[in-house]
Amino acid sequence: VTPDNDVDYGLEDCATELLNLMLEKVPQQMELLDGALASGDVPEVRAHAHKLKGSLLTVSASGLATYAETLQH
């Protein structure tokens, strides 16, 4: 399925959309993780770190994902 059923929606457009979504979501995820770390809420730290790790792996940011995985465990 392509946005607005545009047959010219290609791989480059998809990658651009994905990166824009990441730029929007990752800062929010980082804020939630930071809040959980500050409050010492271990289950929330794990949950937010897991979500962040998944987001980072989606765009092959494996170095940052490894950091998030460390926080998850």
Coordinates of N, CA and C in Angstrom, one line a residue:
V1 N 0.9 -1.2 0.0 CA 0.0 0.0 0.0 C 0.9 1.2 0.0
T2 N 0.6 2.1 -0.9 CA 1.4 3.4 -1.0 C 0.6 4.5 -0.6
P3 N 1.2 5.6 0.0 CA 0.4 6.8 0.4 C -0.4 7.3 -0.8
D4 N -1.6 7.6 -0.6 CA -2.5 8.2 -1.6 C -2.5 7.3 -2.9
N5 N -2.2 6.1 -2.8 CA -2.2 5.1 -3.9 C -1.3 5.6 -5.1
D6 N -0.3 6.3 -4.7 CA 0.7 6.8 -5.7 C 1.6 5.7 -6.2
V7 N 1.5 5.3 -7.5 CA 2.3 4.2 -8.0 C 3.8 4.6 -8.1
D8 N 4.1 5.9 -8.0 CA 5.5 6.4 -8.1 C 6.2 6.5 -6.8
Y9 N 5.5 6.1 -5.7 CA 6.0 6.1 -4.4 C 7.1 5.0 -4.3
G10 N 8.3 5.4 -4.3 CA 9.4 4.4 -4.4 C 10.1 4.1 -3.1
L11 N 11.2 3.4 -3.3 CA 12.0 3.1 -2.1 C 12.6 4.3 -1.4
E12 N 13.1 5.3 -2.2 CA 13.6 6.5 -1.7 C 12.6 7.2 -0.8
D13 N 11.4 7.3 -1.4 CA 10.3 8.0 -0.6 C 10.0 7.3 0.7
C14 N 10.0 6.0 0.6 CA 9.7 5.1 1.8 C 10.8 5.4 2.8
A15 N 12.0 5.4 2.4 CA 13.1 5.6 3.3 C 13.1 7.0 4.0
T16 N 12.7 8.0 3.2 CA 12.6 9.3 3.7 C 11.5 9.4 4.7
E17 N 10.4 8.8 4.4 CA 9.3 8.8 5.4 C 9.6 8.1 6.7
L18 N 10.3 7.0 6.5 CA 10.8 6.2 7.7 C 11.7 7.1 8.6
L19 N 12.7 7.7 7.9 CA 13.6 8.6 8.7 C 12.9 9.7 9.3
N20 N 12.0 10.3 8.7 CA 11.2 11.5 9.2 C 10.4 11.0 10.5
L21 N 9.9 9.8 10.4 CA 9.1 9.2 11.5 C 10.1 9.0 12.7
M22 N 11.3 8.5 12.4 CA 12.3 8.3 13.4 C 12.7 9.6 14.1
L23 N 12.9 10.6 13.3 CA 13.2 11.9 13.9 C 12.1 12.5 14.8
E24 N 10.9 12.1 14.5 CA 9.8 12.5 15.3 C 9.7 11.7 16.6
K25 N 9.8 10.4 16.4 CA 9.5 9.5 17.5 C 10.7 9.2 18.5
V26 N 11.9 9.2 18.0 CA 13.0 8.8 18.9 C 13.2 9.9 20.0
P27 N 13.1 11.2 19.8 CA 13.2 12.1 20.9 C 12.1 11.9 22.0
Q28 N 10.9 11.6 21.5 CA 9.9 11.3 22.5 C 10.2 10.0 23.3
Q29 N 10.7 9.0 22.6 CA 11.1 7.8 23.3 C 12.2 8.0 24.3
M30 N 13.2 8.9 23.9 CA 14.3 9.2 24.8 C 13.8 10.0 26.0
E31 N 12.8 10.9 25.9 CA 12.3 11.6 27.0 C 11.6 10.7 28.0
L32 N 10.8 9.7 27.5 CA 10.2 8.8 28.3 C 11.2 7.9 29.1
L33 N 12.2 7.5 28.3 CA 13.3 6.7 29.0 C 14.0 7.5 30.0
D34 N 14.3 8.7 29.7 CA 15.0 9.6 30.7 C 14.2 9.7 32.0
G35 N 12.9 9.9 31.8 CA 12.0 10.1 33.0 C 12.0 8.8 33.8
A36 N 11.9 7.7 33.1 CA 11.9 6.4 33.9 C 13.2 6.2 34.6
L37 N 14.3 6.5 34.0 CA 15.6 6.4 34.6 C 15.7 7.3 35.8
A38 N 15.2 8.6 35.7 CA 15.3 9.5 36.8 C 14.4 9.1 38.0
S39 N 13.3 8.4 37.7 CA 12.5 8.0 38.8 C 12.8 6.6 39.3
G40 N 13.8 5.9 38.7 CA 14.2 4.6 39.1 C 13.2 3.5 38.9
D41 N 12.3 3.7 37.9 CA 11.2 2.8 37.6 C 11.8 1.7 36.6
V42 N 12.3 0.7 37.2 CA 13.0 -0.4 36.4 C 12.1 -1.0 35.3
P43 N 10.9 -1.4 35.6 CA 10.0 -1.9 34.5 C 9.8 -0.9 33.4
E44 N 9.6 0.4 33.7 CA 9.4 1.4 32.7 C 10.7 1.6 31.9
V45 N 11.8 1.6 32.6 CA 13.1 1.7 31.9 C 13.2 0.6 30.8
R46 N 13.0 -0.6 31.3 CA 13.0 -1.8 30.4 C 12.1 -1.6 29.2
A47 N 10.9 -1.2 29.5 CA 9.9 -1.1 28.4 C 10.3 0.0 27.4
H48 N 10.7 1.1 27.9 CA 11.1 2.2 27.0 C 12.4 1.9 26.2
A49 N 13.3 1.3 26.9 CA 14.5 0.9 26.2 C 14.3 -0.1 25.1
H50 N 13.3 -1.1 25.4 CA 13.0 -2.1 24.4 C 12.4 -1.4 23.1
K51 N 11.5 -0.5 23.4 CA 10.8 0.3 22.3 C 11.8 1.1 21.5
L52 N 12.7 1.7 22.2 CA 13.8 2.5 21.5 C 14.7 1.6 20.7
K53 N 15.1 0.5 21.3 CA 15.9 -0.4 20.6 C 15.3 -0.8 19.2
G54 N 14.0 -1.2 19.3 CA 13.3 -1.6 18.1 C 13.3 -0.5 17.0
S55 N 13.0 0.7 17.5 CA 13.0 1.9 16.5 C 14.4 2.0 15.9
L56 N 15.4 1.9 16.7 CA 16.8 2.1 16.2 C 17.2 1.0 15.2
L57 N 16.8 -0.2 15.5 CA 17.2 -1.3 14.6 C 16.4 -1.2 13.3
T58 N 15.3 -0.6 13.3 CA 14.5 -0.4 12.1 C 15.3 0.4 11.0
V59 N 16.1 1.3 11.5 CA 16.9 2.1 10.6 C 18.4 1.8 10.6
S60 N 18.7 0.5 11.1 CA 20.1 0.0 11.2 C 21.0 0.8 12.0
A61 N 20.5 1.5 13.0 CA 21.3 2.2 14.0 C 21.7 1.2 15.1
S62 N 22.5 0.2 14.7 CA 22.8 -0.9 15.6 C 23.6 -0.5 16.8
G63 N 24.5 0.5 16.6 CA 25.3 0.9 17.8 C 24.5 1.5 18.9
L64 N 23.6 2.4 18.5 CA 22.6 3.0 19.5 C 21.7 1.9 20.0
A65 N 21.3 1.0 19.2 CA 20.4 0.0 19.6 C 21.0 -0.9 20.7
T66 N 22.3 -1.1 20.6 CA 23.1 -1.9 21.6 C 23.0 -1.2 22.9
Y67 N 23.2 0.1 22.9 CA 23.1 0.9 24.1 C 21.7 0.7 24.8
A68 N 20.6 0.8 23.9 CA 19.3 0.7 24.4 C 19.1 -0.7 25.0
E69 N 19.6 -1.7 24.3 CA 19.5 -3.1 24.8 C 20.2 -3.3 26.2
T70 N 21.3 -2.6 26.4 CA 22.0 -2.7 27.7 C 21.0 -2.1 28.7
L71 N 20.3 -1.0 28.5 CA 19.4 -0.5 29.4 C 18.2 -1.4 29.7
Q72 N 17.8 -2.1 28.6 CA 16.7 -3.0 28.7 C 16.9 -4.1 29.7
H73 N 18.2 -4.6 29.8 CA 18.5 -5.7 30.7 C 19.1 -5.2 31.9

